[in-house]
């Protein structure tokens, strides 16, 4: 296995996965690392994802298209494990890219990716409405119902758009959905819309697994772009307040048959604090003035759904659990600039249930909801750090904050974000 020291010079196979509850700056990190990539590949999630990229082309909110698209030489793959939202892809993202003069000629869509259909989005909304007290707070992008239908073996896939019996299959499925969910969706309208989408994406629909295998044999650089984050994983997150895909390294296998141990650089990304959008427990949730400051300074409003993200102090118990489970060997920490100005900053170093010490149990929201955080309080810093580009030029207390995280989690922080744009970072 090949491994270089600085992430800036990474080579081989790398992935970026969230080790929190999402929105940690995966888009901006992928945009950075993609400079060295021959392939950038999305492996999970759908248009629930909102990856922000700010670079010399402009500012973009990507949902389905990989954030590596701005390296115009890289092949950008959408894996079969992605819930393929063609409305987002064609009517939103391609429009964003076109107006900025960014080409998507290197885009490739796995022919077996399951398509998000209009009824999936409607069902997502109905389900949420009827959930009563324990709402998940989904993005209503139809991701859960699309995966559910895939598992039920009823999903329409990209390749099906081009089969002779597509119309019949669409009719059959639409009749079923209209009947079961009391909908009145029009066959004619859906057929027209998806005929339009199918024409736009036709040049890009292909088999993507062979592209990964060939690139690996040729020792090309492959970068996998995770969506969401580990504590939203369907199996290992805070169920039921999770998304419907595998957000950690397992998701890469499910899209590309590439085994986790074949990945040289597993890059776990978090903000310098955490946020959670939607329902579910977050033991380190911040209330009061600090909450308002972080929301305001960090712009903590959802890229996809426009909802306020709840801020929390950095939970080292959770980070360590995600790092260990995914064999993360590099950490990236963004938005440390947002913490500038606090007198003190807290991190979670343990949990208690009543007077007893507790650990983290994966996959169980009701257990996590009982955990009371044990905090360590660290001194803050007051100097503006947004123009710092070397670790040694950070204020001592900012250095100390990062080192405290590294010591607890037992891996190095190799990338530090001090601002949202390309270039506003420190490679350590
Ligand atoms: P993703 O879903 O993980 O790609 O993250 P989002 O794009 O949803 O949210 C991250 C937000 O933080 C975006 O608005 C980014 O532009 C912004 N951002 C990323 N890194 C930094 C950073 O280091 N500092 C600041 N201030 N903002 C950042
Ligand atoms: P990125 O890739 C943050 C959350 C939703 C909700 C739960 C389930 O931008 O980090 P879903 O629509 O997936 O069924 O919603 O998961 N969620 C995210 N939170 N960032 C995301 O993606 C998210 N994608 C889904 O808010 O709580
Ligand atoms: Mg996001």
CSV table of C-alpha atoms and ligand atoms in Angstrom, one decimal:
chain,number,residue,atom,x,y,z
A,1,UNK,CA,0.0,0.0,0.0
A,2,UNK,CA,1.4,3.4,-1.0
A,3,UNK,CA,1.0,6.3,1.4
A,4,UNK,CA,2.5,9.8,1.1
A,5,UNK,CA,3.0,12.0,4.0
A,6,UNK,CA,1.2,15.2,3.1
A,7,UNK,CA,-2.3,15.0,1.9
A,8,UNK,CA,-1.6,17.7,-0.6
A,9,UNK,CA,0.6,15.2,-2.5
A,10,UNK,CA,-1.8,12.2,-2.0
A,11,UNK,CA,-1.6,9.4,-4.5
A,12,UNK,CA,-3.3,6.0,-4.9
A,13,UNK,CA,-6.8,5.6,-3.7
A,14,UNK,CA,-8.3,8.1,-1.3
A,15,UNK,CA,-11.8,8.7,0.1
A,16,UNK,CA,-13.4,11.6,2.1
A,17,UNK,CA,-16.0,10.6,4.6
A,18,UNK,CA,-17.8,12.6,7.2
A,19,UNK,CA,-17.1,11.6,10.8
A,20,UNK,CA,-19.9,13.7,12.2
A,21,UNK,CA,-23.5,14.5,11.1
A,22,UNK,CA,-22.6,16.0,7.8
A,23,UNK,CA,-22.0,19.5,6.2
A,24,UNK,CA,-18.4,19.5,7.3
A,25,UNK,CA,-17.0,20.8,4.0
A,26,UNK,CA,-16.6,17.6,2.1
A,27,UNK,CA,-17.3,19.5,-1.2
A,28,UNK,CA,-14.6,22.1,-0.5
A,29,UNK,CA,-12.1,19.3,0.4
A,30,UNK,CA,-12.9,17.2,-2.6
A,31,UNK,CA,-12.5,20.3,-4.8
A,32,UNK,CA,-9.0,20.7,-3.3
A,33,UNK,CA,-7.9,17.1,-3.5
A,34,UNK,CA,-9.4,16.6,-6.9
A,35,UNK,CA,-6.5,18.5,-8.4
A,36,UNK,CA,-4.5,15.3,-8.2
A,37,UNK,CA,-7.3,12.9,-9.1
A,38,UNK,CA,-7.8,11.0,-12.3
A,39,UNK,CA,-11.2,9.8,-11.1
A,40,UNK,CA,-13.6,11.4,-8.5
A,41,UNK,CA,-16.5,9.1,-7.6
A,42,UNK,CA,-19.7,9.6,-5.6
A,43,UNK,CA,-20.8,6.4,-4.0
A,44,UNK,CA,-23.8,7.1,-1.8
A,45,UNK,CA,-26.7,9.4,-1.1
A,46,UNK,CA,-28.8,11.4,-3.5
A,47,UNK,CA,-29.8,15.0,-3.7
A,48,UNK,CA,-30.2,15.1,0.1
A,49,UNK,CA,-26.5,15.9,-0.2
A,50,UNK,CA,-25.5,19.6,-0.5
A,51,UNK,CA,-21.8,20.0,-1.2
A,52,UNK,CA,-20.7,23.6,-1.4
A,53,UNK,CA,-17.7,24.5,-3.6
A,54,UNK,CA,-16.1,28.0,-3.8
A,55,UNK,CA,-13.4,28.3,-6.4
A,56,UNK,CA,-12.2,30.3,-9.4
A,57,UNK,CA,-15.3,29.2,-11.3
A,58,UNK,CA,-17.7,30.6,-8.7
A,59,UNK,CA,-19.8,29.2,-5.9
A,60,UNK,CA,-21.8,26.0,-6.4
A,61,UNK,CA,-24.2,23.8,-4.4
A,62,UNK,CA,-23.8,20.3,-5.8
A,63,UNK,CA,-26.1,17.4,-4.9
A,64,UNK,CA,-25.4,14.6,-7.4
A,65,UNK,CA,-22.5,15.7,-9.5
A,66,UNK,CA,-19.1,15.0,-7.8
A,67,UNK,CA,-17.3,18.0,-6.4
A,68,UNK,CA,-14.3,17.0,-8.5
A,69,UNK,CA,-16.0,18.2,-11.7
A,70,UNK,CA,-13.9,21.4,-11.6
A,71,UNK,CA,-10.8,19.4,-12.4
A,72,UNK,CA,-11.8,19.3,-16.0
A,73,UNK,CA,-9.5,16.4,-16.8
A,74,UNK,CA,-10.8,14.1,-14.1
A,75,UNK,CA,-13.4,11.5,-14.8
A,76,UNK,CA,-16.4,12.0,-12.5
A,77,UNK,CA,-18.4,9.0,-11.6
A,78,UNK,CA,-21.9,8.6,-10.1
A,79,UNK,CA,-21.9,5.1,-8.6
A,80,UNK,CA,-24.8,2.7,-8.6
A,81,UNK,CA,-25.3,3.3,-4.9
A,82,UNK,CA,-26.4,6.9,-5.5
A,83,UNK,CA,-30.1,7.7,-5.6
A,84,UNK,CA,-30.0,9.3,-9.0
A,85,UNK,CA,-32.1,12.5,-8.9
A,86,UNK,CA,-32.3,13.5,-12.5
A,87,UNK,CA,-34.3,16.6,-11.7
A,88,UNK,CA,-31.5,17.9,-9.6
A,89,UNK,CA,-28.8,16.7,-12.0
A,90,UNK,CA,-30.3,18.1,-15.2
A,91,UNK,CA,-32.5,21.0,-14.2
A,92,UNK,CA,-30.3,22.4,-11.4
A,93,UNK,CA,-26.7,21.3,-11.4
A,94,UNK,CA,-26.0,21.1,-15.1
A,95,UNK,CA,-27.6,24.6,-15.3
A,96,UNK,CA,-25.2,25.9,-12.5
A,97,UNK,CA,-22.2,24.4,-14.3
A,98,UNK,CA,-23.2,25.6,-17.7
A,99,UNK,CA,-23.6,29.2,-16.6
A,100,UNK,CA,-20.1,29.1,-15.2
A,101,UNK,CA,-18.6,27.5,-18.3
A,102,UNK,CA,-17.8,24.2,-16.5
A,103,UNK,CA,-17.9,21.2,-18.8
A,104,UNK,CA,-19.4,17.8,-17.6
A,105,UNK,CA,-18.1,15.9,-20.6
A,106,UNK,CA,-16.2,13.6,-18.2
A,107,UNK,CA,-19.2,12.7,-16.2
A,108,UNK,CA,-20.1,9.0,-16.1
A,109,UNK,CA,-23.3,7.6,-14.5
A,110,UNK,CA,-23.5,4.0,-13.5
A,111,UNK,CA,-26.2,2.3,-15.6
A,112,UNK,CA,-27.5,0.5,-12.5
A,113,UNK,CA,-28.1,3.5,-10.4
A,114,UNK,CA,-31.6,3.7,-9.1
A,115,UNK,CA,-33.6,6.7,-10.3
A,116,UNK,CA,-35.5,8.9,-7.9
A,117,UNK,CA,-39.0,9.2,-9.3
A,118,UNK,CA,-41.6,11.9,-8.5
A,119,UNK,CA,-43.5,9.5,-6.3
A,120,UNK,CA,-40.4,8.9,-4.1
A,121,UNK,CA,-40.2,12.6,-3.2
A,122,UNK,CA,-44.0,12.7,-2.5
A,123,UNK,CA,-43.8,9.6,-0.4
A,124,UNK,CA,-40.9,11.1,1.6
A,125,UNK,CA,-43.1,14.1,2.4
A,126,UNK,CA,-46.2,12.1,3.3
A,127,UNK,CA,-44.2,9.7,5.5
A,128,UNK,CA,-42.7,12.6,7.4
A,129,UNK,CA,-46.1,14.3,7.9
A,130,UNK,CA,-47.6,11.1,9.3
A,131,UNK,CA,-44.7,10.2,11.5
A,132,UNK,CA,-46.1,12.1,14.4
A,133,UNK,CA,-43.7,12.8,17.3
A,134,UNK,CA,-40.6,11.1,16.1
A,135,UNK,CA,-40.1,12.9,12.8
A,136,UNK,CA,-36.7,12.2,11.1
A,137,UNK,CA,-36.6,15.6,9.5
A,138,UNK,CA,-35.6,14.3,6.1
A,139,UNK,CA,-34.6,16.5,3.3
A,140,UNK,CA,-37.7,15.3,1.3
A,141,UNK,CA,-35.6,14.5,-1.7
A,142,UNK,CA,-37.1,11.0,-2.0
A,143,UNK,CA,-33.9,9.3,-1.0
A,144,UNK,CA,-35.3,6.9,1.6
A,145,UNK,CA,-38.2,5.7,-0.6
A,146,UNK,CA,-35.9,5.3,-3.6
A,147,UNK,CA,-33.6,3.0,-1.7
A,148,UNK,CA,-36.6,1.2,-0.2
A,149,UNK,CA,-37.9,0.4,-3.7
A,150,UNK,CA,-34.4,-0.7,-4.8
A,151,UNK,CA,-34.3,-3.1,-1.9
A,152,UNK,CA,-37.8,-4.3,-2.8
A,153,UNK,CA,-36.5,-4.9,-6.4
A,154,UNK,CA,-38.8,-2.4,-7.9
A,155,UNK,CA,-36.4,0.4,-8.6
A,156,UNK,CA,-36.1,1.8,-12.1
A,157,UNK,CA,-32.5,2.1,-13.1
A,158,UNK,CA,-30.6,4.4,-15.4
A,159,UNK,CA,-30.3,1.7,-18.0
A,160,UNK,CA,-34.0,1.0,-17.9
A,161,UNK,CA,-34.7,4.4,-19.5
A,162,UNK,CA,-33.3,2.9,-22.8
A,163,UNK,CA,-35.0,-0.4,-22.8
A,164,UNK,CA,-37.8,-1.2,-25.3
A,165,UNK,CA,-40.2,-1.9,-22.4
A,166,UNK,CA,-39.5,1.3,-20.4
A,167,UNK,CA,-42.9,2.8,-21.1
A,168,UNK,CA,-44.7,-0.4,-19.9
A,169,UNK,CA,-42.6,-0.6,-16.8
A,170,UNK,CA,-43.1,3.0,-16.0
A,171,UNK,CA,-46.9,2.6,-16.5
A,172,UNK,CA,-47.0,-0.5,-14.3
A,173,UNK,CA,-45.0,1.2,-11.5
A,174,UNK,CA,-46.9,4.4,-11.7
A,175,UNK,CA,-50.3,2.6,-11.5
A,176,UNK,CA,-49.0,0.8,-8.4
A,177,UNK,CA,-47.7,3.9,-6.7
A,178,UNK,CA,-50.9,5.9,-7.6
A,179,UNK,CA,-53.0,3.2,-6.1
A,180,UNK,CA,-51.1,2.4,-2.9
A,181,UNK,CA,-50.3,6.0,-2.0
A,182,UNK,CA,-53.6,7.5,-3.3
A,183,UNK,CA,-51.7,9.8,-5.8
A,184,UNK,CA,-52.9,11.2,-9.0
A,185,UNK,CA,-49.6,11.4,-10.9
A,186,UNK,CA,-49.9,11.8,-14.7
A,187,UNK,CA,-48.2,9.1,-16.8
A,188,UNK,CA,-48.0,11.5,-19.8
A,189,UNK,CA,-46.2,14.2,-17.8
A,190,UNK,CA,-43.7,11.8,-16.2
A,191,UNK,CA,-43.0,10.1,-19.4
A,192,UNK,CA,-42.3,13.4,-21.1
A,193,UNK,CA,-40.0,14.6,-18.3
A,194,UNK,CA,-38.0,11.4,-18.1
A,195,UNK,CA,-37.7,11.2,-21.9
A,196,UNK,CA,-36.1,14.6,-21.8
A,197,UNK,CA,-33.8,13.6,-18.9
A,198,UNK,CA,-32.9,10.3,-20.6
A,199,UNK,CA,-31.8,12.2,-23.8
A,200,UNK,CA,-29.6,14.6,-21.8
A,201,UNK,CA,-27.8,11.8,-19.8
A,202,UNK,CA,-27.5,9.2,-22.5
A,203,UNK,CA,-23.9,9.9,-23.5
A,204,UNK,CA,-22.8,9.5,-19.9
A,205,UNK,CA,-24.6,6.3,-18.8
A,206,UNK,CA,-22.2,3.4,-18.7
A,207,UNK,CA,-20.7,0.7,-16.4
A,208,UNK,CA,-18.5,2.4,-13.9
A,209,UNK,CA,-17.0,-0.5,-12.0
A,210,UNK,CA,-14.7,-1.4,-14.9
A,211,UNK,CA,-13.5,2.2,-15.0
A,212,UNK,CA,-12.5,1.9,-11.3
A,213,UNK,CA,-10.8,-1.4,-11.8
A,214,UNK,CA,-8.9,-0.2,-14.9
A,215,UNK,CA,-7.7,2.9,-13.1
A,216,UNK,CA,-6.6,0.9,-10.1
A,217,UNK,CA,-4.6,-1.5,-12.3
A,218,UNK,CA,-3.0,1.5,-14.1
A,219,UNK,CA,-2.1,3.0,-10.6
A,220,UNK,CA,-4.2,6.1,-11.3
A,221,UNK,CA,-5.3,8.4,-8.5
A,222,UNK,CA,-8.9,7.7,-7.4
A,223,UNK,CA,-10.8,9.9,-5.0
A,224,UNK,CA,-14.1,8.8,-3.5
A,225,UNK,CA,-16.5,11.5,-2.3
A,226,UNK,CA,-18.7,10.5,0.6
A,227,UNK,CA,-22.1,12.1,1.2
A,228,UNK,CA,-23.7,12.7,4.7
A,229,UNK,CA,-21.5,11.4,7.5
A,230,UNK,CA,-20.9,8.3,9.7
A,231,UNK,CA,-23.5,9.1,12.4
A,232,UNK,CA,-26.2,9.3,9.6
A,233,UNK,CA,-25.2,5.8,8.4
A,234,UNK,CA,-28.2,3.5,8.0
A,235,UNK,CA,-26.5,0.7,9.9
A,236,UNK,CA,-24.1,2.5,12.3
A,237,UNK,CA,-25.6,5.9,12.8
A,238,UNK,CA,-28.2,7.1,15.3
A,239,UNK,CA,-31.0,5.0,13.9
A,240,UNK,CA,-33.8,5.8,13.2
A,241,UNK,CA,-32.5,9.4,12.8
A,242,UNK,CA,-30.3,8.6,9.9
A,243,UNK,CA,-30.2,8.6,6.1
A,244,UNK,CA,-30.8,5.4,4.1
A,245,UNK,CA,-27.3,4.6,2.8
A,246,UNK,CA,-23.9,3.5,4.1
A,247,UNK,CA,-22.0,6.7,4.5
A,248,UNK,CA,-18.7,5.2,5.6
A,249,UNK,CA,-16.1,3.1,3.7
A,250,UNK,CA,-18.6,0.3,3.3
A,251,UNK,CA,-20.6,2.5,0.9
A,252,UNK,CA,-17.6,2.5,-1.5
A,253,UNK,CA,-17.8,-1.3,-1.7
A,254,UNK,CA,-21.5,-1.2,-2.4
A,255,UNK,CA,-21.1,1.1,-5.4
A,256,UNK,CA,-17.8,0.0,-6.8
A,257,UNK,CA,-16.8,-3.4,-5.4
A,258,UNK,CA,-13.6,-1.8,-4.0
A,259,UNK,CA,-12.8,-3.2,-0.6
A,260,UNK,CA,-12.1,-0.8,2.3
A,261,UNK,CA,-8.5,-2.2,2.7
A,262,UNK,CA,-7.7,-1.2,-0.9
A,263,UNK,CA,-8.0,2.4,0.1
A,264,UNK,CA,-4.7,4.1,1.0
A,265,UNK,CA,-6.0,7.4,2.4
A,266,UNK,CA,-9.2,7.3,4.5
A,267,UNK,CA,-9.8,10.9,5.2
A,268,UNK,CA,-12.3,11.6,8.0
A,269,UNK,CA,-13.7,15.1,7.9
A,270,UNK,CA,-15.3,17.2,10.6
A,271,UNK,CA,-15.9,20.8,11.4
A,272,UNK,CA,-14.0,22.2,14.4
A,273,UNK,CA,-17.4,22.0,16.1
A,274,UNK,CA,-20.4,19.9,14.9
A,275,UNK,CA,-23.8,20.5,13.5
A,276,UNK,CA,-26.9,18.4,13.1
A,277,UNK,CA,-29.8,19.2,10.9
A,278,UNK,CA,-33.1,17.3,11.2
A,279,UNK,CA,-34.0,15.3,14.3
A,280,UNK,CA,-32.0,13.0,16.6
A,281,UNK,CA,-29.8,13.3,19.6
A,282,UNK,CA,-26.6,15.3,19.7
A,283,UNK,CA,-25.2,15.2,23.3
A,284,UNK,CA,-23.0,18.2,22.9
A,285,UNK,CA,-25.7,20.5,21.5
A,286,UNK,CA,-25.0,24.2,22.3
A,287,UNK,CA,-27.7,26.5,23.7
A,288,UNK,CA,-27.7,30.2,24.3
A,289,UNK,CA,-25.4,32.9,22.9
A,290,UNK,CA,-22.7,30.6,21.7
A,291,UNK,CA,-25.3,28.8,19.5
A,292,UNK,CA,-26.4,32.1,17.9
A,293,UNK,CA,-22.7,33.1,17.3
A,294,UNK,CA,-21.9,29.8,15.6
A,295,UNK,CA,-25.0,29.8,13.4
A,296,UNK,CA,-24.3,33.4,12.4
A,297,UNK,CA,-20.5,33.2,11.8
A,298,UNK,CA,-20.6,29.7,10.4
A,299,UNK,CA,-23.6,30.3,8.1
A,300,UNK,CA,-25.1,27.2,9.5
A,301,UNK,CA,-28.1,27.0,7.2
A,302,UNK,CA,-28.7,23.9,5.2
A,303,UNK,CA,-27.4,23.9,1.6
A,304,UNK,CA,-30.2,21.6,0.5
A,305,UNK,CA,-33.2,22.3,2.7
A,306,UNK,CA,-32.5,25.9,4.0
A,307,UNK,CA,-33.0,24.7,7.6
A,308,UNK,CA,-30.9,25.9,10.6
A,309,UNK,CA,-28.3,23.4,11.6
A,310,UNK,CA,-28.0,22.9,15.4
A,311,UNK,CA,-24.5,23.5,16.6
A,312,UNK,CA,-22.7,21.3,19.1
A,313,UNK,CA,-19.2,21.2,20.6
A,314,UNK,CA,-16.8,18.8,19.0
A,315,UNK,CA,-17.6,15.3,20.4
A,316,UNK,CA,-14.3,13.4,20.5
A,317,UNK,CA,-16.1,10.2,21.7
A,318,UNK,CA,-18.0,10.1,18.4
A,319,UNK,CA,-15.0,11.1,16.3
A,320,UNK,CA,-12.9,8.3,17.8
A,321,UNK,CA,-15.7,5.8,17.1
A,322,UNK,CA,-16.0,6.8,13.5
A,323,UNK,CA,-12.2,6.9,13.0
A,324,UNK,CA,-11.8,3.4,14.5
A,325,UNK,CA,-14.7,1.8,12.6
A,326,UNK,CA,-13.6,3.2,9.2
A,327,UNK,CA,-9.9,2.9,9.8
A,328,UNK,CA,-9.5,6.6,9.1
A,329,UNK,CA,-5.9,7.5,8.8
A,330,UNK,CA,-6.1,11.3,8.0
A,331,UNK,CA,-8.3,13.8,9.6
A,332,UNK,CA,-9.5,17.1,8.0
A,333,UNK,CA,-10.9,19.8,10.2
A,334,UNK,CA,-12.8,22.8,8.7
A,335,UNK,CA,-14.3,26.0,10.0
A,336,UNK,CA,-11.8,26.5,12.8
A,337,UNK,CA,-12.0,30.2,11.9
A,338,UNK,CA,-15.6,30.2,13.1
A,339,UNK,CA,-14.4,29.4,16.7
A,340,UNK,CA,-12.2,32.5,16.8
A,341,UNK,CA,-13.3,34.9,19.5
A,342,UNK,CA,-14.6,32.4,22.0
A,343,UNK,CA,-13.0,32.8,25.5
A,344,UNK,CA,-13.2,29.1,26.0
A,345,UNK,CA,-14.1,26.1,23.8
A,346,UNK,CA,-15.4,22.8,25.0
A,347,UNK,CA,-14.9,19.3,23.7
A,348,UNK,CA,-16.6,16.1,24.7
A,349,UNK,CA,-14.2,13.5,26.2
A,350,UNK,CA,-16.7,11.0,27.7
A,351,UNK,CA,-20.3,10.2,28.5
A,352,UNK,CA,-22.2,9.5,31.7
A,353,UNK,CA,-25.5,7.9,32.1
A,354,UNK,CA,-26.6,8.9,35.6
A,355,UNK,CA,-23.4,8.6,37.7
A,356,UNK,CA,-22.0,5.8,35.6
A,357,UNK,CA,-19.4,6.2,32.8
A,358,UNK,CA,-20.8,5.3,29.4
A,359,UNK,CA,-19.3,4.6,26.0
A,360,UNK,CA,-20.8,5.0,22.5
A,361,UNK,CA,-23.0,2.2,21.1
A,362,UNK,CA,-23.5,2.4,17.4
A,363,UNK,CA,-26.8,2.4,15.7
A,364,UNK,CA,-29.0,3.5,18.6
A,365,UNK,CA,-30.4,7.0,19.0
A,366,UNK,CA,-32.4,6.3,22.2
A,367,UNK,CA,-29.2,5.1,23.9
A,368,UNK,CA,-27.2,8.2,22.8
A,369,UNK,CA,-30.1,10.4,24.0
A,370,UNK,CA,-29.4,9.2,27.5
A,371,UNK,CA,-25.7,10.0,27.4
A,372,UNK,CA,-24.7,13.2,29.3
A,373,UNK,CA,-21.5,14.7,27.9
A,374,UNK,CA,-18.3,15.0,30.0
A,375,UNK,CA,-16.5,18.1,28.8
A,376,UNK,CA,-12.9,19.3,28.8
A,377,UNK,CA,-12.7,23.1,28.5
A,378,UNK,CA,-9.9,24.6,26.5
A,379,UNK,CA,-8.8,28.2,26.2
A,380,UNK,CA,-9.8,30.0,23.0
A,381,UNK,CA,-8.0,32.5,20.7
A,382,UNK,CA,-8.9,36.0,19.6
A,383,UNK,CA,-6.7,36.6,16.5
A,384,UNK,CA,-8.2,36.4,13.0
A,385,UNK,CA,-6.8,33.2,11.5
A,386,UNK,CA,-8.4,33.3,8.0
A,387,UNK,CA,-5.1,34.3,6.3
A,388,UNK,CA,-2.9,31.7,8.1
A,389,UNK,CA,-1.5,29.1,5.8
A,390,UNK,CA,1.0,27.4,8.1
A,391,UNK,CA,0.2,25.4,11.3
A,392,UNK,CA,3.0,27.1,13.2
A,393,UNK,CA,1.4,30.6,12.5
A,394,UNK,CA,-1.8,29.6,14.2
A,395,UNK,CA,-2.3,31.1,17.7
A,396,UNK,CA,-0.9,28.7,20.4
A,397,UNK,CA,-4.4,28.0,21.7
A,398,UNK,CA,-5.7,27.0,18.2
A,399,UNK,CA,-2.7,24.7,17.9
A,400,UNK,CA,-3.5,23.3,21.3
A,401,UNK,CA,-7.1,22.7,20.3
A,402,UNK,CA,-6.0,20.7,17.3
A,403,UNK,CA,-3.4,18.8,19.2
A,404,UNK,CA,-6.0,17.9,21.9
A,405,UNK,CA,-8.2,16.4,19.2
A,406,UNK,CA,-5.3,14.5,17.7
A,407,UNK,CA,-4.2,13.1,21.0
A,408,UNK,CA,-7.7,11.9,21.8
A,409,UNK,CA,-8.5,10.4,18.4
A,410,UNK,CA,-4.9,9.1,17.8
A,411,UNK,CA,-4.5,10.4,14.3
A,412,UNK,CA,-3.1,13.6,12.8
A,413,UNK,CA,-5.2,16.5,11.5
A,414,UNK,CA,-3.7,16.9,8.0
A,415,UNK,CA,-6.0,19.6,6.6
A,416,UNK,CA,-7.3,22.6,8.4
A,417,UNK,CA,-10.0,24.9,6.8
A,418,UNK,CA,-9.7,28.5,7.8
A,419,UNK,CA,-12.2,29.8,5.2
A,420,UNK,CA,-14.6,28.4,2.6
A,421,UNK,CA,-12.8,29.1,-0.6
A,422,UNK,CA,-10.1,27.1,-2.4
A,423,UNK,CA,-6.8,28.2,-0.9
A,424,UNK,CA,-8.2,29.1,2.5
A,425,UNK,CA,-6.6,26.1,4.1
A,426,UNK,CA,-3.6,24.7,5.9
A,427,UNK,CA,-2.0,21.4,4.7
A,428,UNK,CA,-0.1,20.2,7.7
B,1,LIG,P1,-20.6,19.3,2.9
B,1,LIG,O1,-22.0,18.8,2.8
B,1,LIG,O2,-19.8,18.4,3.8
B,1,LIG,O3,-19.9,19.5,1.5
B,1,LIG,O4,-20.6,20.8,3.6
B,1,LIG,P2,-21.6,21.9,3.1
B,1,LIG,O5,-21.2,22.5,1.9
B,1,LIG,O6,-23.0,21.5,3.3
B,1,LIG,O7,-21.4,23.0,4.3
B,1,LIG,C1,-20.1,23.5,4.6
B,1,LIG,C2,-20.2,25.0,4.6
B,1,LIG,O8,-19.1,25.6,5.2
B,1,LIG,C3,-20.3,25.6,3.2
B,1,LIG,O9,-21.0,26.8,3.3
B,1,LIG,C4,-18.8,25.9,2.9
B,1,LIG,O10,-18.6,26.9,2.0
B,1,LIG,C5,-18.3,26.3,4.3
B,1,LIG,N1,-16.9,26.0,4.6
B,1,LIG,C6,-16.2,24.9,4.3
B,1,LIG,N2,-15.0,24.9,4.9
B,1,LIG,C7,-15.0,26.1,5.6
B,1,LIG,C8,-13.9,26.7,6.4
B,1,LIG,O11,-12.9,26.1,6.7
B,1,LIG,N3,-14.3,27.9,7.0
B,1,LIG,C9,-15.5,28.5,6.8
B,1,LIG,N4,-15.7,29.6,7.4
B,1,LIG,N5,-16.4,27.9,6.0
B,1,LIG,C10,-16.2,26.8,5.4
B,2,LIG,P1,-24.2,16.3,3.2
B,2,LIG,O1,-23.6,15.4,2.2
B,2,LIG,C1,-26.5,16.9,6.8
B,2,LIG,C2,-30.1,14.3,7.3
B,2,LIG,C3,-31.4,15.0,7.2
B,2,LIG,C4,-32.2,14.1,8.2
B,2,LIG,C5,-31.6,12.7,7.9
B,2,LIG,C6,-32.4,11.9,6.9
B,2,LIG,O2,-24.5,17.7,2.6
B,2,LIG,O3,-23.3,16.4,4.4
B,2,LIG,P2,-32.8,12.0,4.3
B,2,LIG,O4,-33.2,13.1,3.4
B,2,LIG,O5,-31.4,11.6,3.9
B,2,LIG,O6,-33.7,10.9,4.3
B,2,LIG,O7,-32.7,12.7,5.7
B,2,LIG,O8,-30.3,12.9,7.4
B,2,LIG,N1,-29.2,14.6,6.1
B,2,LIG,C7,-28.1,15.4,6.2
B,2,LIG,N2,-27.6,16.2,7.1
B,2,LIG,N3,-25.9,16.8,5.7
B,2,LIG,C8,-26.3,15.9,4.7
B,2,LIG,O9,-25.6,15.7,3.5
B,2,LIG,C9,-27.5,15.2,4.9
B,2,LIG,N4,-28.2,14.4,4.2
B,2,LIG,C10,-29.2,14.0,4.9
B,2,LIG,O10,-31.4,16.3,7.7
B,2,LIG,O11,-31.9,14.4,9.5
B,3,LIG,MG1,-23.9,19.6,3.0
